[in-house]
Coordinates of C-alpha atoms in Angstrom, one line a residue:
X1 CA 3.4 -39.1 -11.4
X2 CA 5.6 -36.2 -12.8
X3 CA 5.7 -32.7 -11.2
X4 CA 6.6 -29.6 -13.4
X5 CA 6.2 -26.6 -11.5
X6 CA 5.2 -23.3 -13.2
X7 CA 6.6 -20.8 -10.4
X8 CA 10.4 -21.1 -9.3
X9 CA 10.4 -22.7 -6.1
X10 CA 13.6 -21.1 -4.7
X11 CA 14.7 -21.7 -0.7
X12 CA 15.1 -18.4 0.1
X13 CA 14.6 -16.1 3.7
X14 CA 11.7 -14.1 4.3
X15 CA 11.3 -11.1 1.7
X16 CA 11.2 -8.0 3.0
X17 CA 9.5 -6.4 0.3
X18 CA 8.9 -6.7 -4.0
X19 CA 9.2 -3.9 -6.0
X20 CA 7.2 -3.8 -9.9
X21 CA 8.5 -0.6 -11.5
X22 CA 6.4 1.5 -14.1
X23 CA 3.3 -0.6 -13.1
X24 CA 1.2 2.4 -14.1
X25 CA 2.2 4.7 -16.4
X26 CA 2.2 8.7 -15.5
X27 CA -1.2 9.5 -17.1
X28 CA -2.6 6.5 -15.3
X29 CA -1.2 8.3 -12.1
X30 CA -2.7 10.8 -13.3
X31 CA -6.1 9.9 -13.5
X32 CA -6.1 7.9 -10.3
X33 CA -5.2 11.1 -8.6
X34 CA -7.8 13.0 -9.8
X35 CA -10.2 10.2 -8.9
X36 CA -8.7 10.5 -5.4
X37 CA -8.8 14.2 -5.2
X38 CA -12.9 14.2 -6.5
X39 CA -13.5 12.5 -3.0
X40 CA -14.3 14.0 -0.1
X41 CA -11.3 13.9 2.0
X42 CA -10.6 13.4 6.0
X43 CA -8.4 13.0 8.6
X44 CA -6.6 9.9 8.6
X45 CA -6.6 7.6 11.9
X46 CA -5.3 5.6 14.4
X47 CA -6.6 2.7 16.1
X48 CA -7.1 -0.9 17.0
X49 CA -10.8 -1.0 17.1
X50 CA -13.8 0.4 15.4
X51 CA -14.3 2.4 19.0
X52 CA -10.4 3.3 19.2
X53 CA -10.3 4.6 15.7
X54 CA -10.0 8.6 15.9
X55 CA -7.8 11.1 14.9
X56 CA -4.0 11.1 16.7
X57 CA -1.2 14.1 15.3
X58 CA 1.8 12.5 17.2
X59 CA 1.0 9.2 15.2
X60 CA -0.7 10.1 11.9
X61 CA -1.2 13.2 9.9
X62 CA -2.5 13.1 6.6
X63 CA -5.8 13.0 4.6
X64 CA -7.5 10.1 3.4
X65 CA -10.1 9.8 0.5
X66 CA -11.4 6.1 -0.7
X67 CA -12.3 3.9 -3.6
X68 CA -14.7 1.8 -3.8
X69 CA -15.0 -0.8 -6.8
X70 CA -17.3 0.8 -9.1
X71 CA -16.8 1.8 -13.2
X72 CA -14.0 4.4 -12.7
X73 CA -12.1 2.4 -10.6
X74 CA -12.6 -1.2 -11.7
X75 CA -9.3 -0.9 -14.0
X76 CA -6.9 0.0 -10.9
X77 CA -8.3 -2.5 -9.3
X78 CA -7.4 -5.5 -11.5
X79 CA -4.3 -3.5 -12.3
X80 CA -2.8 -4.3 -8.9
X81 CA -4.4 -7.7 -8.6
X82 CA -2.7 -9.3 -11.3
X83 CA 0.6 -7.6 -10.1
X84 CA 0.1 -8.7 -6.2
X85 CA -0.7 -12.4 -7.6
X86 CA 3.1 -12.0 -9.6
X87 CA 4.8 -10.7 -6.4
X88 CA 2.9 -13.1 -4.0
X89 CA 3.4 -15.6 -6.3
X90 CA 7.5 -14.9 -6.4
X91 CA 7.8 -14.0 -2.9
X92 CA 5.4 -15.4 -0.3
X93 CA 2.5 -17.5 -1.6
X94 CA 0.5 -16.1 1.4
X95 CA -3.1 -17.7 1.0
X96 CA -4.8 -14.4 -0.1
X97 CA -8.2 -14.0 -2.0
X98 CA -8.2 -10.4 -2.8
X99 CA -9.0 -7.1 -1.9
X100 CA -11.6 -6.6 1.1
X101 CA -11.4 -3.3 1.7
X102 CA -11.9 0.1 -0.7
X103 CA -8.3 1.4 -2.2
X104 CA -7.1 4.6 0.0
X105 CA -6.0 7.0 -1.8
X106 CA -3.4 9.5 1.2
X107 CA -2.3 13.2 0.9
X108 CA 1.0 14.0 2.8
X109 CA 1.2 18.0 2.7
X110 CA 3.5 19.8 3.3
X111 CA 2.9 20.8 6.7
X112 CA 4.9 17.9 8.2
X113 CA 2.6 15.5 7.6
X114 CA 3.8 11.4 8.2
X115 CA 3.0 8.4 9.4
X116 CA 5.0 6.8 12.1
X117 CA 6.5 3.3 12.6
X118 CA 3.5 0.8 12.3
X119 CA 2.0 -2.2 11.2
X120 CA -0.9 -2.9 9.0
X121 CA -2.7 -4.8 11.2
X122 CA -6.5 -3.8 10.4
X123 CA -9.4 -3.0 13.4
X124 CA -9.8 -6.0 15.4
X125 CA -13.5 -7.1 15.1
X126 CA -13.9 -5.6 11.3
X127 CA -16.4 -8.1 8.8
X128 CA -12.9 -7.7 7.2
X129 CA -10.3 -10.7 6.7
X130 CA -7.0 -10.8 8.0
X131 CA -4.7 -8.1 6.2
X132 CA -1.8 -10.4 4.8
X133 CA 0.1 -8.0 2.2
X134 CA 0.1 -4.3 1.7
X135 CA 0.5 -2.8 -1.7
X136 CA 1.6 0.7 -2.3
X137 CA 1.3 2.7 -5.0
X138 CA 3.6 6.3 -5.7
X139 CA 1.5 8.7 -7.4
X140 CA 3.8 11.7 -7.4
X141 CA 7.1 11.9 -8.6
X142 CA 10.9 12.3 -6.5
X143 CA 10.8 16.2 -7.5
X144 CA 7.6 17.1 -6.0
X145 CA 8.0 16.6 -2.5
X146 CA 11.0 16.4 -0.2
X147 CA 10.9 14.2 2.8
X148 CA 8.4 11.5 2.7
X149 CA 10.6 8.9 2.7
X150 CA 8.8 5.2 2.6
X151 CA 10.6 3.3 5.1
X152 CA 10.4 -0.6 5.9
X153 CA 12.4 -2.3 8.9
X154 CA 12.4 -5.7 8.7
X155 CA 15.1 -7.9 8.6
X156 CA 16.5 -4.7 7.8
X157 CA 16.0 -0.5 7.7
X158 CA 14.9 0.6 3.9
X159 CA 14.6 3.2 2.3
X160 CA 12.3 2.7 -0.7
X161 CA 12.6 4.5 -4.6
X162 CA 10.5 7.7 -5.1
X163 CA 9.5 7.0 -8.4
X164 CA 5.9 7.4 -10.2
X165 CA 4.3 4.1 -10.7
X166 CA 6.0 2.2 -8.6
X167 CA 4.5 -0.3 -6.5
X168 CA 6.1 -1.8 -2.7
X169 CA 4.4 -4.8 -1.9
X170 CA 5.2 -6.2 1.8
X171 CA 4.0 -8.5 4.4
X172 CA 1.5 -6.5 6.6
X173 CA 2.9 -7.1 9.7
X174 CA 6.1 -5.6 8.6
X175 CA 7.4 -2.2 10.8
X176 CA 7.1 0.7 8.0
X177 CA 6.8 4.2 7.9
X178 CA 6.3 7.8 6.3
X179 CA 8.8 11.1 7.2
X180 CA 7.6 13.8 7.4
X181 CA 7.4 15.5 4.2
X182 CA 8.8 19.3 4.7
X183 CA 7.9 20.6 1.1
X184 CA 5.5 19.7 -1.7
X185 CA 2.8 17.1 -1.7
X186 CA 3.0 13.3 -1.6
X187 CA 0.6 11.2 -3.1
X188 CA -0.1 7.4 -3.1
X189 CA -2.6 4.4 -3.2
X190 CA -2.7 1.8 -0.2
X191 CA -4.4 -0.9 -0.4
X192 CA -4.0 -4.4 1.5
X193 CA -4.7 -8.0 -0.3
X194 CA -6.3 -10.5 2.4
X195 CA -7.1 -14.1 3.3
X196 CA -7.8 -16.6 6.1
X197 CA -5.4 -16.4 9.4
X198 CA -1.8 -17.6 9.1
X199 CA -1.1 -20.7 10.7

């Protein structure tokens, strides 16, 4: 029996990270900020569990509003879907079957607000599945803001493109980051594609 296989099947080290440029265009940006900015927004958090979750400055300090799959949304969702299953499909092949938690759309003002060095790990004991790739989305563009850099360390420190509608997609459990931004706003979606346990 023949075998042609559709995807390359490269040998290749672990990937750090998969970049798709100009996956949304700047009016698409756009409008996904405005659908961010119509939610009611809070303080972002830390945590490991549903009871640890709270509010920590020397860790976190930004403001979170979410997405939920519904009408206005529906089309960002597939958007990054079909992209994640290219990258994955390139990159990983993780066992993922989609998205299991609401996109989060994250304001960094400019009152030093970051993230520090951390890992997408989820809250242990969530009804949600194991958090296998992160996707980000930049919403604003390189001249907005200064600081903010996006920052993975992996195999490797790296510093990733400020560039409007351009998505980073990484392995969750992969160290990143986000400096402190000193002027201007940074805006971007988060969202992480999940699956059954690695093994």
């Amino acid at each position: 029996m023949s075998f042609y296989p559709l995807l390359p099947h490269p040998t290749f080290d672990e990937t750090d990270f998969a970049i798709w440029e100009d996956g949304f265009t700047t009016d698409e940006c756009n409008t996904i900020i405005q659908l961010g900015e119509s939610r009611d927004a809070i303080d972002s958090t830390v945590g490991g569990s549903k009871k640890e979750e709270k509010f920590n400055g020397t860790i976190r300090r930004s403001l979170n509003s979410w997405l939920p799959l519904d009408e206005d949304s529906e089309w960002v969702y597939e958007r990054l879907g079909n992209i994640t299953r290219c990258l994955n499909g390139m990159n990983w092949r993780f066992d993922i079957s989609g998205f299991s938690e609401d996109l989060q759309y994250t304001r960094y003002n400019d009152d030093g607000s970051f993230y520090g060095w951390h890992i997408d790990n989820g809250v242990v004991g969530s009804e949600h599945p194991q958090r296998k790739l992160s996707l980000t989305l930049q919403l604003s563009e390189a001249d907005e803001y200064e600081g903010g850099d996006f920052q993975i360390n992996a195999t490797k420190l790296s510093t990733l493109p400020k560039k409007k509608g351009l998505i980073v997609c990484f392995p969750s459990y992969s160290l990143h980051q986000v400096t402190p931004v000193t002027k201007g706003i940074r805006r971007s979606l988060v969202v992480w594609l999940c699956g059954p346990p690695f093994r």
